[in-house]
Structure formats: C-alpha cells, structure tokens
C-alpha cells in the first residue's frame, strides 16, 4: 500500500480524492464522492489481488481474516502515506480544509478522518472474528 501511495501521489499531484478525475463520479453529499478511478482501484483491483491467495489455497477463514484486516489497515496507511510521499503536497495539508472529500471527526484539537476510524474497526473486527479462530 505504501508503493500504491507513491504512484498515486505522483499521478494525482495536488488533485487528491474527487478532484480532477476523469470518468464518472457518484456524489454522496457536498464533497464526499466516489470516482471511477478510486472505485476500480480500491473496490476492484486491490480486493481481487488480495484474494489471489484464497484462489490458490482454497477457502481458509483465518487467511481471509488476515487479508481483510491487512486490506483495511493498508487503506489507512496508503491514504496517510500519500501525504508523506507526495512531492507537491505538504503533510501539514492533512486536514479537513484540504482533505474535504471525506468526513472528519473532531475531538477538540484532534481531527481524524472518519474512514480511518471505520477502517481500523473493520480490521479489528476481522482480526477478532477470523484470526483468533
């Protein structure tokens, strides 16, 4: 996922999230949308790629749990790493003003993207349900 952050940062430049993408876009609310580019990358390519081990060894619930947990924790790593490795975006721009294409949770001075919390919880639930069996 870190390698993905590198190539995505170099392809997108400052055009993060739903900005400046070709193809269709589904808008859920004011700034929250899903572009064709992100749909095919994160909902088609990565899941298919990560499911290859299951196609090779057959169904294994523990392996499935590891893959799901790795995918959702990897999405958090990839998203944050985009700001670390992007040559034209500063890490200080990781905030709700620049990153307005998904919702943020604010706890006083702490601001965190909602998807980081939801993805972490999915990874944790996957670990609990499948890894520990």
Short mmCIF file of C-alpha atoms in Angstrom, two decimals:
data_model
loop_
_atom_site.label_atom_id
_atom_site.label_comp_id
_atom_site.label_asym_id
_atom_site.label_seq_id
_atom_site.Cartn_x
_atom_site.Cartn_y
_atom_site.Cartn_z
CA UNK A 1 0.00 0.00 0.00
CA UNK A 2 2.93 2.35 0.53
CA UNK A 3 4.06 1.69 -3.05
CA UNK A 4 0.49 2.49 -4.11
CA UNK A 5 0.74 5.78 -2.20
CA UNK A 6 3.88 6.68 -4.16
CA UNK A 7 2.44 6.09 -7.60
CA UNK A 8 -0.93 7.59 -6.69
CA UNK A 9 0.78 10.73 -5.31
CA UNK A 10 2.84 11.12 -8.47
CA UNK A 11 -0.19 10.56 -10.72
CA UNK A 12 -2.57 12.83 -8.78
CA UNK A 13 -0.24 15.62 -7.65
CA UNK A 14 -2.46 18.10 -5.80
CA UNK A 15 -5.64 16.60 -7.31
CA UNK A 16 -6.45 14.36 -4.34
CA UNK A 17 -9.69 12.50 -3.75
CA UNK A 18 -12.51 13.54 -6.04
CA UNK A 19 -10.67 16.46 -7.66
CA UNK A 20 -9.81 16.46 -11.36
CA UNK A 21 -10.53 12.81 -12.11
CA UNK A 22 -11.79 11.63 -15.48
CA UNK A 23 -14.80 9.33 -15.71
CA UNK A 24 -17.93 9.04 -13.67
CA UNK A 25 -18.38 10.21 -10.10
CA UNK A 26 -21.05 9.33 -7.56
CA UNK A 27 -21.62 12.17 -5.09
CA UNK A 28 -22.96 11.19 -1.68
CA UNK A 29 -23.06 14.67 -0.14
CA UNK A 30 -21.39 18.06 -0.71
CA UNK A 31 -17.73 16.96 -1.01
CA UNK A 32 -17.96 13.20 -0.46
CA UNK A 33 -17.92 11.22 -3.67
CA UNK A 34 -16.58 8.09 -5.29
CA UNK A 35 -14.75 8.47 -8.59
CA UNK A 36 -14.41 5.74 -11.22
CA UNK A 37 -10.65 5.80 -10.66
CA UNK A 38 -10.95 5.08 -6.93
CA UNK A 39 -13.74 2.56 -7.45
CA UNK A 40 -11.68 0.44 -9.82
CA UNK A 41 -8.52 0.81 -7.70
CA UNK A 42 -9.88 0.18 -4.22
CA UNK A 43 -13.07 -1.84 -4.83
CA UNK A 44 -11.98 -3.98 -7.78
CA UNK A 45 -8.19 -4.22 -8.25
CA UNK A 46 -6.98 -4.43 -4.63
CA UNK A 47 -9.68 -6.88 -3.42
CA UNK A 48 -9.11 -9.15 -6.44
CA UNK A 49 -5.35 -9.02 -5.98
CA UNK A 50 -5.60 -9.75 -2.25
CA UNK A 51 -7.95 -12.67 -2.84
CA UNK A 52 -5.43 -14.50 -5.04
CA UNK A 53 -4.07 -16.50 -2.09
CA UNK A 54 -7.60 -17.84 -1.48
CA UNK A 55 -7.88 -18.81 -5.15
CA UNK A 56 -4.61 -20.71 -4.84
CA UNK A 57 -5.03 -22.49 -1.47
CA UNK A 58 -8.83 -22.58 -1.30
CA UNK A 59 -11.07 -21.12 1.36
CA UNK A 60 -9.43 -20.58 4.72
CA UNK A 61 -11.27 -18.35 7.19
CA UNK A 62 -8.08 -17.42 9.06
CA UNK A 63 -6.36 -16.38 5.82
CA UNK A 64 -9.49 -14.46 4.80
CA UNK A 65 -9.41 -12.60 8.12
CA UNK A 66 -5.75 -11.76 7.66
CA UNK A 67 -6.40 -10.46 4.15
CA UNK A 68 -9.41 -8.35 5.17
CA UNK A 69 -7.56 -6.95 8.17
CA UNK A 70 -4.49 -6.21 6.05
CA UNK A 71 -6.59 -4.53 3.37
CA UNK A 72 -8.42 -2.17 5.70
CA UNK A 73 -5.36 -1.28 7.76
CA UNK A 74 -3.45 -0.89 4.48
CA UNK A 75 -6.04 1.61 3.23
CA UNK A 76 -5.30 3.82 6.22
CA UNK A 77 -1.55 3.50 5.66
CA UNK A 78 -1.89 4.24 1.94
CA UNK A 79 -4.05 7.30 2.48
CA UNK A 80 -1.73 8.84 5.09
CA UNK A 81 1.43 7.86 3.19
CA UNK A 82 0.09 9.81 0.19
CA UNK A 83 0.69 13.00 2.19
CA UNK A 84 4.12 11.86 3.35
CA UNK A 85 5.47 10.96 -0.11
CA UNK A 86 3.64 13.48 -2.31
CA UNK A 87 6.19 15.94 -3.70
CA UNK A 88 3.65 18.77 -4.18
CA UNK A 89 1.51 18.37 -1.06
CA UNK A 90 2.74 19.10 2.44
CA UNK A 91 1.98 16.83 5.37
CA UNK A 92 0.55 19.92 7.08
CA UNK A 93 -2.24 19.84 4.47
CA UNK A 94 -3.55 16.62 6.00
CA UNK A 95 -6.54 18.43 7.50
CA UNK A 96 -10.28 18.86 6.88
CA UNK A 97 -9.71 22.02 4.83
CA UNK A 98 -7.56 20.40 2.12
CA UNK A 99 -8.94 16.88 2.55
CA UNK A 100 -12.58 17.84 2.17
CA UNK A 101 -13.52 14.82 0.09
CA UNK A 102 -14.43 12.69 3.09
CA UNK A 103 -15.84 13.45 6.53
CA UNK A 104 -13.65 14.09 9.58
CA UNK A 105 -14.29 13.50 13.29
CA UNK A 106 -13.17 16.33 15.55
CA UNK A 107 -12.35 15.77 19.24
CA UNK A 108 -11.22 19.19 20.46
CA UNK A 109 -7.92 19.82 18.65
CA UNK A 110 -7.69 16.23 17.39
CA UNK A 111 -9.03 15.78 13.87
CA UNK A 112 -9.13 12.37 12.21
CA UNK A 113 -10.82 11.15 9.04
CA UNK A 114 -13.90 9.06 9.70
CA UNK A 115 -12.64 6.39 7.30
CA UNK A 116 -9.55 5.88 9.49
CA UNK A 117 -11.81 5.00 12.41
CA UNK A 118 -14.17 2.82 10.37
CA UNK A 119 -11.33 1.02 8.58
CA UNK A 120 -9.49 0.42 11.85
CA UNK A 121 -12.67 -1.03 13.39
CA UNK A 122 -13.24 -3.32 10.38
CA UNK A 123 -9.62 -4.52 10.58
CA UNK A 124 -10.02 -5.14 14.31
CA UNK A 125 -13.34 -6.98 13.88
CA UNK A 126 -11.84 -9.09 11.08
CA UNK A 127 -8.93 -9.95 13.34
CA UNK A 128 -11.25 -10.84 16.21
CA UNK A 129 -13.68 -12.92 14.12
CA UNK A 130 -11.27 -14.77 11.85
CA UNK A 131 -7.71 -14.66 13.16
CA UNK A 132 -8.47 -15.91 16.64
CA UNK A 133 -10.44 -18.95 15.45
#
